[in-house]
Short mmCIF file of C-alpha atoms in Angstrom, two decimals:
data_model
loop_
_atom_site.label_atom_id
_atom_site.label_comp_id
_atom_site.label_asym_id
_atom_site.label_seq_id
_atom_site.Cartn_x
_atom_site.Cartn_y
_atom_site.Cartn_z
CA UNK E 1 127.48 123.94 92.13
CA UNK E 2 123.73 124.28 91.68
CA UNK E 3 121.42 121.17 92.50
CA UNK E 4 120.31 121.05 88.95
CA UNK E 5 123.96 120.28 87.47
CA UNK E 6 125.22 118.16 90.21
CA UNK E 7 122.04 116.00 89.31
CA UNK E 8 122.56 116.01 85.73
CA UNK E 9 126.60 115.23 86.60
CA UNK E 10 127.42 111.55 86.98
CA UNK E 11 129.17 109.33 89.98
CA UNK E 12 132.17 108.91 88.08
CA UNK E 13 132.41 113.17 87.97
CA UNK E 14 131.50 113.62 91.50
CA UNK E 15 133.92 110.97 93.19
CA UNK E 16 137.05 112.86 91.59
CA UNK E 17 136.39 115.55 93.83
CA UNK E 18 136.91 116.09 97.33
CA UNK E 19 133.34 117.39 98.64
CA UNK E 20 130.49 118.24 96.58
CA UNK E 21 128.23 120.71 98.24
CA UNK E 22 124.82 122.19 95.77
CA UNK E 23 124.49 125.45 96.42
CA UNK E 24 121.09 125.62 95.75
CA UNK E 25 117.85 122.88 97.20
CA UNK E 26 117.16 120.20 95.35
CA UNK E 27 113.94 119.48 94.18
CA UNK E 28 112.70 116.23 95.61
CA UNK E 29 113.55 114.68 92.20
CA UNK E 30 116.68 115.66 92.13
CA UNK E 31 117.61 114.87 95.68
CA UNK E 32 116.65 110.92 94.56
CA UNK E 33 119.03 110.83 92.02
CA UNK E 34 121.86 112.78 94.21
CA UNK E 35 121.33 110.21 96.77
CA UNK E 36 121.97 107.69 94.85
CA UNK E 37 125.72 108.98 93.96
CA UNK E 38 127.96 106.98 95.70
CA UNK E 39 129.64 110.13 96.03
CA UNK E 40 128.46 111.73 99.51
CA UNK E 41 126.80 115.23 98.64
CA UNK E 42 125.82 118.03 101.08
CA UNK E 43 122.41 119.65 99.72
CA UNK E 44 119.00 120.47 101.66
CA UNK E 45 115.32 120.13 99.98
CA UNK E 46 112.58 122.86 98.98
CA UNK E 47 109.64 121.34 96.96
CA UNK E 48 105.78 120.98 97.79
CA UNK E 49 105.08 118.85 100.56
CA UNK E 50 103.04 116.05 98.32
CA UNK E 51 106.49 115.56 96.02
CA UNK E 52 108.26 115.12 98.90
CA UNK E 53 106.23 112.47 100.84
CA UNK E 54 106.44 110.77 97.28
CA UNK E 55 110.28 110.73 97.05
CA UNK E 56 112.59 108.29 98.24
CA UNK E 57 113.31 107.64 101.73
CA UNK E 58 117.35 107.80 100.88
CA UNK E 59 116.73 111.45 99.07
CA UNK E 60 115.10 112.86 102.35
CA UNK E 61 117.43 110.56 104.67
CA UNK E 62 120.65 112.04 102.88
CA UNK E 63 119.58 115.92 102.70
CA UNK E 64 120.53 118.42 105.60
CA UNK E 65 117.24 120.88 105.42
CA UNK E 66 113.60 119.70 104.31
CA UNK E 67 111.88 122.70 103.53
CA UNK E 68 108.10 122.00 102.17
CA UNK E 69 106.98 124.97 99.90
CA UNK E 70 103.22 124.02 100.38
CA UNK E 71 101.11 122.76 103.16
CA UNK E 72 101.14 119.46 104.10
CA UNK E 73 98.61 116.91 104.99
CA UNK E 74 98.90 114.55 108.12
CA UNK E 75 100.30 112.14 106.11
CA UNK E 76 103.15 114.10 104.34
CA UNK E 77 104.02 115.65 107.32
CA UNK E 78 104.64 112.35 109.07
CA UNK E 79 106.68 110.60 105.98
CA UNK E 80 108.48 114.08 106.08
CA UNK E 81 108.89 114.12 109.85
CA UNK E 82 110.05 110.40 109.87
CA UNK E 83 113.72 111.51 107.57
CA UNK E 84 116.71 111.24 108.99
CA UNK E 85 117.82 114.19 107.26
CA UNK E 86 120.87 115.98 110.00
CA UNK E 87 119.18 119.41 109.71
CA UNK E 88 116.07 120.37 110.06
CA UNK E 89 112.70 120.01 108.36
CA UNK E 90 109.91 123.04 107.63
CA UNK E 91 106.28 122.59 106.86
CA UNK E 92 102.40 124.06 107.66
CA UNK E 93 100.04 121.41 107.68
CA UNK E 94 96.57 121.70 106.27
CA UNK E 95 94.35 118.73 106.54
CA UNK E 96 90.54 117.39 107.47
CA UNK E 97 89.59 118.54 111.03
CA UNK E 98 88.89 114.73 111.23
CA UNK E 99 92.42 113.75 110.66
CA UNK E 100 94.21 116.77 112.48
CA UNK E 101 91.96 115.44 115.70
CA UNK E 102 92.96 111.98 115.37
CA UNK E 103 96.74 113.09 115.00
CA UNK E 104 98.38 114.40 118.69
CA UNK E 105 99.45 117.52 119.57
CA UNK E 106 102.72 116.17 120.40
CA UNK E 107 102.82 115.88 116.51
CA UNK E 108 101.32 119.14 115.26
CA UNK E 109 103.54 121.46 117.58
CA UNK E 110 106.01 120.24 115.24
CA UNK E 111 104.64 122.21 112.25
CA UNK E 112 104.35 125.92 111.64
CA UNK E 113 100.98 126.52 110.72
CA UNK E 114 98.22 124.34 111.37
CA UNK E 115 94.77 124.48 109.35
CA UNK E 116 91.27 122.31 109.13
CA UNK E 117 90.60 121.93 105.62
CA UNK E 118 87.24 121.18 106.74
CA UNK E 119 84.87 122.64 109.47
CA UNK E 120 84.78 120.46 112.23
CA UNK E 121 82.16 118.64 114.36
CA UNK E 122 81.62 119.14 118.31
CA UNK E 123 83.98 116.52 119.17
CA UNK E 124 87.07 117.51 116.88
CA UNK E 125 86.57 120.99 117.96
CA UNK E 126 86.92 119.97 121.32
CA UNK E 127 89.93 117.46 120.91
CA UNK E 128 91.49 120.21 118.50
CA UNK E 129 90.99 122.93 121.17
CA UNK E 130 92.98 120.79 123.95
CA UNK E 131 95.93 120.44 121.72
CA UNK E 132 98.66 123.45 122.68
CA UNK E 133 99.37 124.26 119.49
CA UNK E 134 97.44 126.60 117.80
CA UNK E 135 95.13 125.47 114.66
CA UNK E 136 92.67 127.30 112.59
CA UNK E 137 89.43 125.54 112.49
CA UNK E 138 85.82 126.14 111.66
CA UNK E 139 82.50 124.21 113.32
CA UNK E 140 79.56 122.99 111.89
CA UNK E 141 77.50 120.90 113.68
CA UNK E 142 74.13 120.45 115.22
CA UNK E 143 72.72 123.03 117.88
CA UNK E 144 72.26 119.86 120.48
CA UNK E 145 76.28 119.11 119.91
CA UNK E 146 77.83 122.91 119.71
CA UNK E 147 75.49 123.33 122.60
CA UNK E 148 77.65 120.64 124.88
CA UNK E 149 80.96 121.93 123.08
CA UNK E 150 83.84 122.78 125.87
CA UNK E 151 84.27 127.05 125.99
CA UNK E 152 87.46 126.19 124.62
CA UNK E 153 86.48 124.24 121.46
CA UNK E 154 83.51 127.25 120.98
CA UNK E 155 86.18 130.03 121.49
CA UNK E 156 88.95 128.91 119.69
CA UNK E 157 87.29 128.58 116.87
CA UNK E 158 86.75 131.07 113.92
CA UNK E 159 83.10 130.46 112.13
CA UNK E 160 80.61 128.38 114.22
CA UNK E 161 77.45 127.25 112.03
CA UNK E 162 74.92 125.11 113.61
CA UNK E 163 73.17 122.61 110.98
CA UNK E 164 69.70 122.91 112.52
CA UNK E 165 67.56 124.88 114.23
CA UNK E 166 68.44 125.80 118.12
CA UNK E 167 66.52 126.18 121.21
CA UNK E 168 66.78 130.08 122.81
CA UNK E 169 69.57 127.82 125.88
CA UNK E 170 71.18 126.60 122.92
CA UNK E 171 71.18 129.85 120.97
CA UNK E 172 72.70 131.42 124.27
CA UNK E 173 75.69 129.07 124.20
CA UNK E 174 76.51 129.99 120.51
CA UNK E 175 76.39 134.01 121.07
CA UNK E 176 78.32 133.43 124.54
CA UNK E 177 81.29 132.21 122.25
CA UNK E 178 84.15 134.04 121.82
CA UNK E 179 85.17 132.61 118.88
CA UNK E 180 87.13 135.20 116.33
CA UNK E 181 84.73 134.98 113.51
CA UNK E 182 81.03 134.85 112.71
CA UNK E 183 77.89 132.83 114.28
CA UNK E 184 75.06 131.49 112.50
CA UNK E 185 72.10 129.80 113.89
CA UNK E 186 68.21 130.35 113.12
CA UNK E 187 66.26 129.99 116.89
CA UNK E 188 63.03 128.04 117.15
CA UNK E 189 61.25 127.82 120.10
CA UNK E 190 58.65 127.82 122.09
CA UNK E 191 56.48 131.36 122.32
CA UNK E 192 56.39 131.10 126.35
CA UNK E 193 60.84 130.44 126.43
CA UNK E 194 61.55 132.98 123.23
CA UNK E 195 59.73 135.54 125.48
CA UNK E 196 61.78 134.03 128.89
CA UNK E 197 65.04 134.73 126.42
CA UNK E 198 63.94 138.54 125.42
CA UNK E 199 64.14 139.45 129.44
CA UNK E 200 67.34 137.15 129.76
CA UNK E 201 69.74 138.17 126.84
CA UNK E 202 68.01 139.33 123.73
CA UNK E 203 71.26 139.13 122.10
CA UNK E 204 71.23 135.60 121.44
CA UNK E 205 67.88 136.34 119.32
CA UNK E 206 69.26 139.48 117.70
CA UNK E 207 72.00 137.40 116.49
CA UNK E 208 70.11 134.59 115.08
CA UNK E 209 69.18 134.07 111.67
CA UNK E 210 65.83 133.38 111.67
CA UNK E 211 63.37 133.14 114.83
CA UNK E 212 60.00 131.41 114.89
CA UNK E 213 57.67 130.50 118.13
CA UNK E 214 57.17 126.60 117.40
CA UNK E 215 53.77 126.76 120.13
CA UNK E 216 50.96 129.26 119.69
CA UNK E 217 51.58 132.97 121.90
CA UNK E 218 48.49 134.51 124.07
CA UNK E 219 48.52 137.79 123.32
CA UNK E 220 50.59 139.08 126.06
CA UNK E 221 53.41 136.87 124.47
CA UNK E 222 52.55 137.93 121.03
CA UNK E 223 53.37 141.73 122.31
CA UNK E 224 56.27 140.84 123.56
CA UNK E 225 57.48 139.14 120.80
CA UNK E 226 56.36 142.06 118.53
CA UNK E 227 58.21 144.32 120.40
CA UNK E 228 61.72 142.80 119.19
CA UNK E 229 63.53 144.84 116.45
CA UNK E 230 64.11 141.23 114.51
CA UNK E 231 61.22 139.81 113.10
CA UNK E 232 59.66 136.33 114.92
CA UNK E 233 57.41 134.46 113.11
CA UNK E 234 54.39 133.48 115.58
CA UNK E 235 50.66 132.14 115.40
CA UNK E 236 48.29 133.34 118.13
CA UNK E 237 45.69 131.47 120.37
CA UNK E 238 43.91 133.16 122.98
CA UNK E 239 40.61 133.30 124.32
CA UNK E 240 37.64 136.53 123.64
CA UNK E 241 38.46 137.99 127.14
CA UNK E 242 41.88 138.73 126.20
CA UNK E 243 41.56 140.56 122.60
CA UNK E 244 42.93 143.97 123.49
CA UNK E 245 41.14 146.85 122.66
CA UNK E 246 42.44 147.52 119.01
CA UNK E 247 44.74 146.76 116.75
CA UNK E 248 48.02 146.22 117.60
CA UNK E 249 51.34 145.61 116.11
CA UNK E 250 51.59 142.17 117.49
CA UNK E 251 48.27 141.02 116.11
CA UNK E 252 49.58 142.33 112.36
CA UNK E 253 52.60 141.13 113.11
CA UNK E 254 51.27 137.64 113.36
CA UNK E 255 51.01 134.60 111.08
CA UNK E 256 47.67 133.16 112.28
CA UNK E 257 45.22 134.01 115.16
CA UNK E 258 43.25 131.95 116.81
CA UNK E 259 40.15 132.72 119.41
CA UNK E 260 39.27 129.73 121.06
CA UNK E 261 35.78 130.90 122.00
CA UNK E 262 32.96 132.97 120.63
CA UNK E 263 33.64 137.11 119.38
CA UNK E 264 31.99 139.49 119.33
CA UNK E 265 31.66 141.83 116.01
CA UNK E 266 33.51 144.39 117.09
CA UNK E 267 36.18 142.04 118.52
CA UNK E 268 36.25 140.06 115.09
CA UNK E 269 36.87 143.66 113.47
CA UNK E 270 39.93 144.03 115.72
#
């Protein structure tokens, strides 16, 4: 018979018959009260993961299947794991990054899916990464930490955000990711290594967010950082001698300017 009306039977029903077998899975509530029959009873279990972790240990123990109909945390999937149920027992976990990391792989190869609730830091990306088992994660995390990430705990990942503002070598290390899904980082940097980054892989600015020079550009450095399709936010400092000629699109371009020395009036025009 169903689950439902062998738990609403009684012992002294079920031990008149030879075996009693629910053709249906018991919810976790009813599996405590079959378990308690005296009267052995074959059934398996299909209910979300937190009712289960919150039955009885002899309900579990006594089933055949486990099945859990929503994703588990660490926690539920251990008390779920721990039955001594004969058959076998089904669940995805989702749970912190933190506490996926601090479980084993050993542990999580066990489930089907595997999902960080949360985006996780440098270090749980990397300890998630080395586990075989597959698990969907996010990062967030400073640039310094993503920065000294493993490849694997950058690639393996799906969104990488850093927290604070990168460095162009630290921007580089983001965009190099392979990660499946987006990148966001704002660059700030010195004029003199933004402009060393536009000759080594403009990418990594291209990608960014936001870009600004965090030292004043000569004007050499100011057309060079001009020249990129995404805007930069710069100051300029230079001497007179090297004002060019006339206006150009890196002096309007420009937050401040700055001329160290004496112009002259048709120089202070420019």
């Amino acid at each position: 018979d169903t689950a439902y009306n062998i738990f609403n039977s009684s012992n002294s029903v079920l031990t008149t018959a030879g075996t009693v077998t629910a053709t249906t899975a018991a919810t976790q509530l009813q599996a405590n009260s079959i378990a308690a029959f005296t009267k052995a009873v074959g059934y398996s279990i299909s209910d979300t993961a937190t009712a289960i972790a919150a039955g009885t240990a002899g309900g579990r123990n006594e089933a055949i299947d486990i099945t859990a109909t929503t994703a588990a945390t660490i926690a539920e999937a251990t008390i779920i794991d721990n039955s001594t149920n004969s058959g076998t027992n089904t669940y995805d976990i989702t749970d912190t990054a933190e506490n996926i990391a601090a479980s084993s792989d050993t542990f999580v190869t066990k489930a089907g899916t595997v999902t960080a609730s949360t985006a996780a830091t440098k270090d749980e990306a990397d300890t998630i990464a080395g586990f075989t088992k597959a698990v969907v994660y996010n990062i967030s995390d400073t640039s310094t930490n993503i920065a000294a990430a493993t490849a694997d705990g950058l690639n393996e990942a799906v969104n990488i955000t850093a927290t604070d503002d990168a460095t162009f070598a630290q921007a580089k290390v983001i965009e190099d990711a392979t990660n499946s899904g987006t990148i966001t980082y704002n660059v700030d940097d010195t004029a003199a290594l933004i402009v060393a980054g536009l000759g080594t892989d403009s990418t990594a600015l291209l990608e960014a967010t936001n870009i600004s020079a965090n030292t004043n550009a000569n004007f050499t450095e100011a057309a060079t950082l001009a020249g990129l399709s995404k805007a930069i936010t710069y100051n300029i400092s230079d001497v007179e001698a090297n004002i060019p000629g006339s206006t150009t699109i890196a002096i309007n371009k420009a937050a401040n300017i700055t001329i160290t020395d004496n112009v002259t009036l048709a120089q202070a025009k420019i």
